[in-house]
Amino acid sequence: MELIFATNNKNKVKEVQSLLPETLQLITLSEAGIDVEIPEPFETLEENAHTKIETILRLTYRTNGFSEDSGLFIPALQARPGVHSAHYAGPQRSDADNIQMVLSEMRNQADRSAYFQTTICLIWNGETHFFTGTCPGTIEMAPRGSGGFGYDPIFRPDGSSSTFGEMDLVEKNRYSHRKKAVHQLIEFLREAEKKS
Ligand code: IMP
């Protein structure tokens, strides 16, 4: 089975690819010959994920594919950076700048709880399906580790003493929001294959 994944984020492709069975072949945007900045204009992960995959299916004349939108949500910051996680500190989309911005806003906060959320939008034979995964954790006082991407060095998932930045992919996948959403996607596709 072939499925297009509407993202330009190589880290997301690597994480999702590591979770998929060999029978499911991921087509990346570069493999599909698409080089566009995909719009994320909305205030919810669902709407952004939906518009991303709709745009890409239209451009590639394909029927089936999925996208994901994700972010870090911090209750003490009224759920920021949230849907704006990728460009929180500005349009340069710098992970280091985003991390510094969050750490400075969190300096005097007693509640350091946070969660990552991933929402996958699958368009499958004309129908739209959403799969969501969350990962609760804590914002550390300073970055630790250089693995992963985005806010990984300052996020420690509940149940671990390491930040995502200190974990390899196998370990991150034990906790990851993205893994939880991808597993639901895989289950859906397994059932759909059985019915076809
Ligand atoms: P988008 O889904 O492309 O809008 O970008 C989501 C942004 O959220 C990324 O650029 C990261 O800054 C952040 N993010 C999403 N998932 C993760 C993760 O697993 N680890 C660290 N940061 C993440």
mmCIF file of N, CA and C and ligand atoms in Angstrom, residues 7 9 12 15 40 45 48 52 68-72 82-87 93 95 98 116-118 148-153 155 164 172 176-178, ligand 1:
data_model
loop_
_atom_site.group_PDB
_atom_site.id
_atom_site.type_symbol
_atom_site.label_atom_id
_atom_site.label_comp_id
_atom_site.label_asym_id
_atom_site.label_seq_id
_atom_site.Cartn_x
_atom_site.Cartn_y
_atom_site.Cartn_z
ATOM 1 N N THR A 7 4.242 16.365 4.413
ATOM 2 C CA THR A 7 5.065 17.196 5.302
ATOM 3 C C THR A 7 6.419 17.445 4.652
ATOM 4 N N ASN A 9 8.849 18.183 6.867
ATOM 5 C CA ASN A 9 9.675 18.011 8.069
ATOM 6 C C ASN A 9 10.334 16.618 8.065
ATOM 7 N N LYS A 12 9.856 14.432 11.151
ATOM 8 C CA LYS A 12 8.554 13.759 11.240
ATOM 9 C C LYS A 12 8.533 12.523 10.341
ATOM 10 N N GLU A 15 10.432 9.752 12.040
ATOM 11 C CA GLU A 15 9.702 9.160 13.175
ATOM 12 C C GLU A 15 8.539 8.305 12.694
ATOM 13 N N GLU A 40 -0.585 26.669 7.040
ATOM 14 C CA GLU A 40 -1.121 26.212 8.344
ATOM 15 C C GLU A 40 -1.828 27.407 8.966
ATOM 16 N N LEU A 45 -5.192 22.126 15.451
ATOM 17 C CA LEU A 45 -4.372 21.130 14.752
ATOM 18 C C LEU A 45 -5.201 20.427 13.686
ATOM 19 N N ASN A 48 -5.592 22.591 10.502
ATOM 20 C CA ASN A 48 -4.314 22.705 9.779
ATOM 21 C C ASN A 48 -3.951 21.398 9.097
ATOM 22 N N LYS A 52 -3.626 20.788 4.986
ATOM 23 C CA LYS A 52 -2.350 20.333 4.412
ATOM 24 C C LYS A 52 -2.579 19.149 3.468
ATOM 25 N N GLU A 68 0.059 15.503 9.252
ATOM 26 C CA GLU A 68 -0.100 15.663 10.700
ATOM 27 C C GLU A 68 0.250 17.080 11.088
ATOM 28 N N ASP A 69 -0.422 17.588 12.115
ATOM 29 C CA ASP A 69 -0.045 18.864 12.699
ATOM 30 C C ASP A 69 0.162 18.597 14.176
ATOM 31 N N SER A 70 1.197 19.208 14.732
ATOM 32 C CA SER A 70 1.487 18.920 16.130
ATOM 33 C C SER A 70 1.985 20.163 16.833
ATOM 34 N N GLY A 71 2.017 20.093 18.151
ATOM 35 C CA GLY A 71 2.505 21.239 18.903
ATOM 36 C C GLY A 71 2.666 20.915 20.366
ATOM 37 N N LEU A 72 3.313 21.858 21.046
ATOM 38 C CA LEU A 72 3.548 21.763 22.491
ATOM 39 C C LEU A 72 2.567 22.708 23.183
ATOM 40 N N GLY A 82 1.413 25.900 21.369
ATOM 41 C CA GLY A 82 0.266 25.303 20.674
ATOM 42 C C GLY A 82 0.438 25.164 19.178
ATOM 43 N N VAL A 83 -0.581 25.610 18.444
ATOM 44 C CA VAL A 83 -0.511 25.467 16.973
ATOM 45 C C VAL A 83 0.595 26.324 16.356
ATOM 46 N N HIS A 84 1.131 27.261 17.150
ATOM 47 C CA HIS A 84 2.191 28.135 16.620
ATOM 48 C C HIS A 84 3.586 27.640 17.005
ATOM 49 N N SER A 85 3.693 26.375 17.431
ATOM 50 C CA SER A 85 4.965 25.854 17.947
ATOM 51 C C SER A 85 6.131 26.028 16.992
ATOM 52 N N ALA A 86 5.906 25.787 15.704
ATOM 53 C CA ALA A 86 7.022 25.786 14.741
ATOM 54 C C ALA A 86 7.648 27.173 14.589
ATOM 55 N N HIS A 87 6.842 28.229 14.731
ATOM 56 C CA HIS A 87 7.364 29.597 14.504
ATOM 57 C C HIS A 87 7.086 30.496 15.710
ATOM 58 N N ARG A 93 11.683 30.219 12.220
ATOM 59 C CA ARG A 93 11.399 28.828 12.622
ATOM 60 C C ARG A 93 12.614 28.141 13.229
ATOM 61 N N ASP A 95 14.548 26.230 16.115
ATOM 62 C CA ASP A 95 14.289 25.443 17.324
ATOM 63 C C ASP A 95 14.938 26.100 18.552
ATOM 64 N N ASN A 98 12.978 29.158 19.627
ATOM 65 C CA ASN A 98 11.690 28.749 20.219
ATOM 66 C C ASN A 98 11.889 28.253 21.649
ATOM 67 N N PHE A 116 2.573 17.365 24.567
ATOM 68 C CA PHE A 116 2.625 17.402 23.109
ATOM 69 C C PHE A 116 1.354 16.780 22.576
ATOM 70 N N GLN A 117 0.896 17.293 21.463
ATOM 71 C CA GLN A 117 -0.234 16.651 20.791
ATOM 72 C C GLN A 117 0.035 16.569 19.297
ATOM 73 N N THR A 118 -0.307 15.423 18.729
ATOM 74 C CA THR A 118 -0.238 15.238 17.269
ATOM 75 C C THR A 118 -1.626 14.876 16.777
ATOM 76 N N GLY A 148 16.608 14.265 18.576
ATOM 77 C CA GLY A 148 15.262 14.689 18.192
ATOM 78 C C GLY A 148 15.232 16.030 17.489
ATOM 79 N N PHE A 149 14.172 16.798 17.723
ATOM 80 C CA PHE A 149 14.006 18.099 17.067
ATOM 81 C C PHE A 149 13.080 18.964 17.912
ATOM 82 N N GLY A 150 12.854 20.181 17.433
ATOM 83 C CA GLY A 150 11.907 21.081 18.092
ATOM 84 C C GLY A 150 12.217 21.260 19.568
ATOM 85 N N TYR A 151 11.199 21.053 20.403
ATOM 86 C CA TYR A 151 11.320 21.300 21.838
ATOM 87 C C TYR A 151 11.817 20.072 22.607
ATOM 88 N N ASP A 152 12.286 19.046 21.918
ATOM 89 C CA ASP A 152 12.700 17.798 22.581
ATOM 90 C C ASP A 152 13.665 18.007 23.758
ATOM 91 N N PRO A 153 14.671 18.889 23.644
ATOM 92 C CA PRO A 153 15.635 19.006 24.754
ATOM 93 C C PRO A 153 15.057 19.585 26.048
ATOM 94 N N PHE A 155 11.707 18.976 27.033
ATOM 95 C CA PHE A 155 10.481 18.253 27.413
ATOM 96 C C PHE A 155 10.833 16.877 27.959
ATOM 97 N N PHE A 164 13.176 14.190 25.961
ATOM 98 C CA PHE A 164 13.141 13.584 24.615
ATOM 99 C C PHE A 164 14.486 13.789 23.913
ATOM 100 N N LYS A 172 12.112 7.332 22.539
ATOM 101 C CA LYS A 172 11.092 8.390 22.384
ATOM 102 C C LYS A 172 9.748 7.771 22.002
ATOM 103 N N SER A 176 5.896 8.721 22.879
ATOM 104 C CA SER A 176 5.579 9.806 21.954
ATOM 105 C C SER A 176 4.104 9.938 21.544
ATOM 106 N N HIS A 177 3.667 11.197 21.545
ATOM 107 C CA HIS A 177 2.364 11.604 21.014
ATOM 108 C C HIS A 177 2.205 11.136 19.559
ATOM 109 N N ARG A 178 3.302 11.293 18.789
ATOM 110 C CA ARG A 178 3.234 10.933 17.365
ATOM 111 C C ARG A 178 3.026 9.426 17.205
HETATM 112 P P1 IMP B 1 4.004 21.675 12.513
HETATM 113 O O1 IMP B 1 3.231 20.463 12.933
HETATM 114 O O2 IMP B 1 4.744 21.471 11.238
HETATM 115 O O3 IMP B 1 3.197 22.912 12.576
HETATM 116 O O4 IMP B 1 5.182 21.900 13.555
HETATM 117 C C1 IMP B 1 5.082 21.463 14.832
HETATM 118 C C2 IMP B 1 6.188 22.065 15.682
HETATM 119 O O5 IMP B 1 5.919 21.598 17.002
HETATM 120 C C3 IMP B 1 7.585 21.568 15.333
HETATM 121 O O6 IMP B 1 8.266 22.410 14.471
HETATM 122 C C4 IMP B 1 8.241 21.526 16.698
HETATM 123 O O7 IMP B 1 8.700 22.800 17.048
HETATM 124 C C5 IMP B 1 7.079 21.152 17.609
HETATM 125 N N1 IMP B 1 6.992 19.685 17.759
HETATM 126 C C6 IMP B 1 6.058 18.848 17.243
HETATM 127 N N2 IMP B 1 6.306 17.577 17.577
HETATM 128 C C7 IMP B 1 7.437 17.614 18.295
HETATM 129 C C8 IMP B 1 8.223 16.592 18.893
HETATM 130 O O8 IMP B 1 7.953 15.396 18.804
HETATM 131 N N3 IMP B 1 9.300 17.028 19.564
HETATM 132 C C9 IMP B 1 9.636 18.335 19.685
HETATM 133 N N4 IMP B 1 8.959 19.317 19.120
HETATM 134 C C10 IMP B 1 7.858 18.954 18.417
#
